[in-house]
XYZ file of C-alpha atoms in Angstrom:
129
model
C 13.503 -2.836 59.205
C 11.368 -2.724 56.114
C 8.857 -0.016 55.494
C 5.146 -0.660 55.472
C 5.062 -0.116 51.712
C 7.743 -2.796 51.175
C 5.883 -5.276 53.389
C 2.611 -4.655 51.533
C 4.324 -5.079 48.156
C 5.933 -8.325 49.338
C 2.553 -9.669 50.475
C 0.970 -8.748 47.144
C 3.760 -10.520 45.249
C 3.319 -13.600 47.447
C -0.457 -13.636 46.921
C -0.007 -13.378 43.144
C 2.494 -16.255 43.013
C 0.743 -18.566 45.503
C -1.892 -20.214 43.348
C -3.031 -22.403 46.256
C -4.763 -19.474 47.945
C -8.481 -19.269 47.172
C -9.773 -16.044 45.693
C -11.478 -13.746 48.218
C -15.232 -14.147 47.748
C -16.478 -12.181 50.740
C -15.232 -8.801 51.952
C -16.531 -7.143 55.088
C -16.401 -3.800 56.878
C -18.198 -2.835 60.131
C -19.938 0.206 58.614
C -21.239 -1.317 55.397
C -24.395 0.351 54.047
C -24.733 -1.591 50.780
C -23.983 -5.062 49.512
C -22.152 -5.284 46.196
C -22.741 -8.570 44.355
C -20.396 -9.539 41.510
C -21.009 -12.686 39.512
C -18.389 -14.748 37.676
C -19.137 -12.750 34.480
C -18.507 -9.445 36.338
C -22.160 -8.392 36.267
C -22.866 -6.285 39.374
C -25.753 -5.424 41.667
C -25.659 -3.003 44.582
C -28.388 -3.597 47.147
C -28.860 -1.536 50.334
C -28.717 -3.495 53.593
C -31.707 -1.499 54.802
C -33.834 -3.400 52.248
C -32.861 -6.882 53.483
C -35.992 -8.693 54.624
C -34.549 -12.067 55.624
C -31.799 -14.563 54.908
C -31.437 -18.317 55.224
C -28.930 -21.059 54.461
C -29.032 -24.808 54.304
C -27.355 -26.829 57.049
C -24.532 -28.026 54.777
C -23.471 -24.459 54.042
C -23.552 -24.731 50.264
C -26.660 -22.601 49.556
C -27.510 -19.185 50.948
C -30.624 -17.105 50.248
C -30.988 -13.346 50.769
C -34.350 -11.689 50.264
C -34.354 -7.939 49.671
C -37.403 -5.753 48.991
C -36.605 -5.684 45.264
C -34.451 -8.778 44.628
C -33.957 -12.404 45.589
C -30.334 -13.550 45.786
C -29.152 -17.171 45.912
C -25.507 -17.993 46.553
C -24.109 -21.416 45.703
C -20.715 -22.612 46.828
C -18.832 -24.106 49.756
C -18.384 -23.149 53.400
C -21.081 -20.469 53.274
C -21.631 -20.859 57.019
C -18.399 -18.905 57.595
C -19.825 -15.391 56.858
C -23.132 -15.983 58.692
C -22.277 -13.735 61.659
C -21.063 -10.922 59.406
C -24.226 -11.211 57.339
C -26.364 -11.048 60.476
C -24.572 -7.840 61.500
C -24.792 -6.530 57.885
C -21.039 -6.064 57.713
C -20.501 -7.673 54.316
C -19.400 -5.123 51.724
C -19.163 -7.436 48.714
C -19.715 -11.004 47.616
C -18.056 -12.257 44.465
C -18.682 -15.510 42.600
C -15.670 -17.023 40.861
C -17.077 -20.000 38.967
C -16.314 -23.674 39.229
C -12.728 -23.412 37.944
C -11.588 -22.214 41.394
C -13.580 -24.755 43.459
C -10.552 -27.022 44.001
C -8.736 -24.204 45.800
C -11.500 -23.547 48.340
C -10.669 -23.929 52.043
C -12.983 -24.666 55.011
C -11.978 -21.424 56.759
C -13.027 -19.242 53.800
C -16.439 -18.966 52.183
C -16.297 -19.807 48.490
C -19.057 -18.616 46.141
C -19.131 -20.603 42.928
C -22.148 -18.893 41.371
C -25.072 -16.658 42.241
C -28.585 -16.148 40.960
C -30.240 -12.741 41.227
C -33.945 -12.321 40.502
C -35.814 -9.047 40.416
C -39.142 -9.173 42.269
C -40.587 -6.650 39.798
C -39.611 -8.820 36.847
C -39.753 -12.450 37.996
C -37.688 -13.899 35.162
C -34.694 -15.683 36.595
C -31.241 -14.477 35.710
C -28.979 -17.512 36.026
C -25.442 -16.287 36.305
């Protein structure tokens, strides 16, 4: 019987070699207090869930909008309906955009964020990321 460490290492090796797996765009945890946003250029924002005012998505699941007290966040990608329940419960810890080069590897059972736009409400210039 293999140890837990050996099983974890084997899974990590498999994930590294299996290029068909999509990158993880959304991570969740039941006690999340903040949302970490990471764009495809590794620029980061950390926004507290307590400041979320509302969220919406289009019916096709390829655009998602989050409105915080200080920022507007737009997510663009595929299958963005998948994390809707976790977003409603504020369980999402991080959302990462990976850019269009990974779009071909997206799967219907995993949300895929191609890009995100974050705009400060204090400074309304749009940061296209």
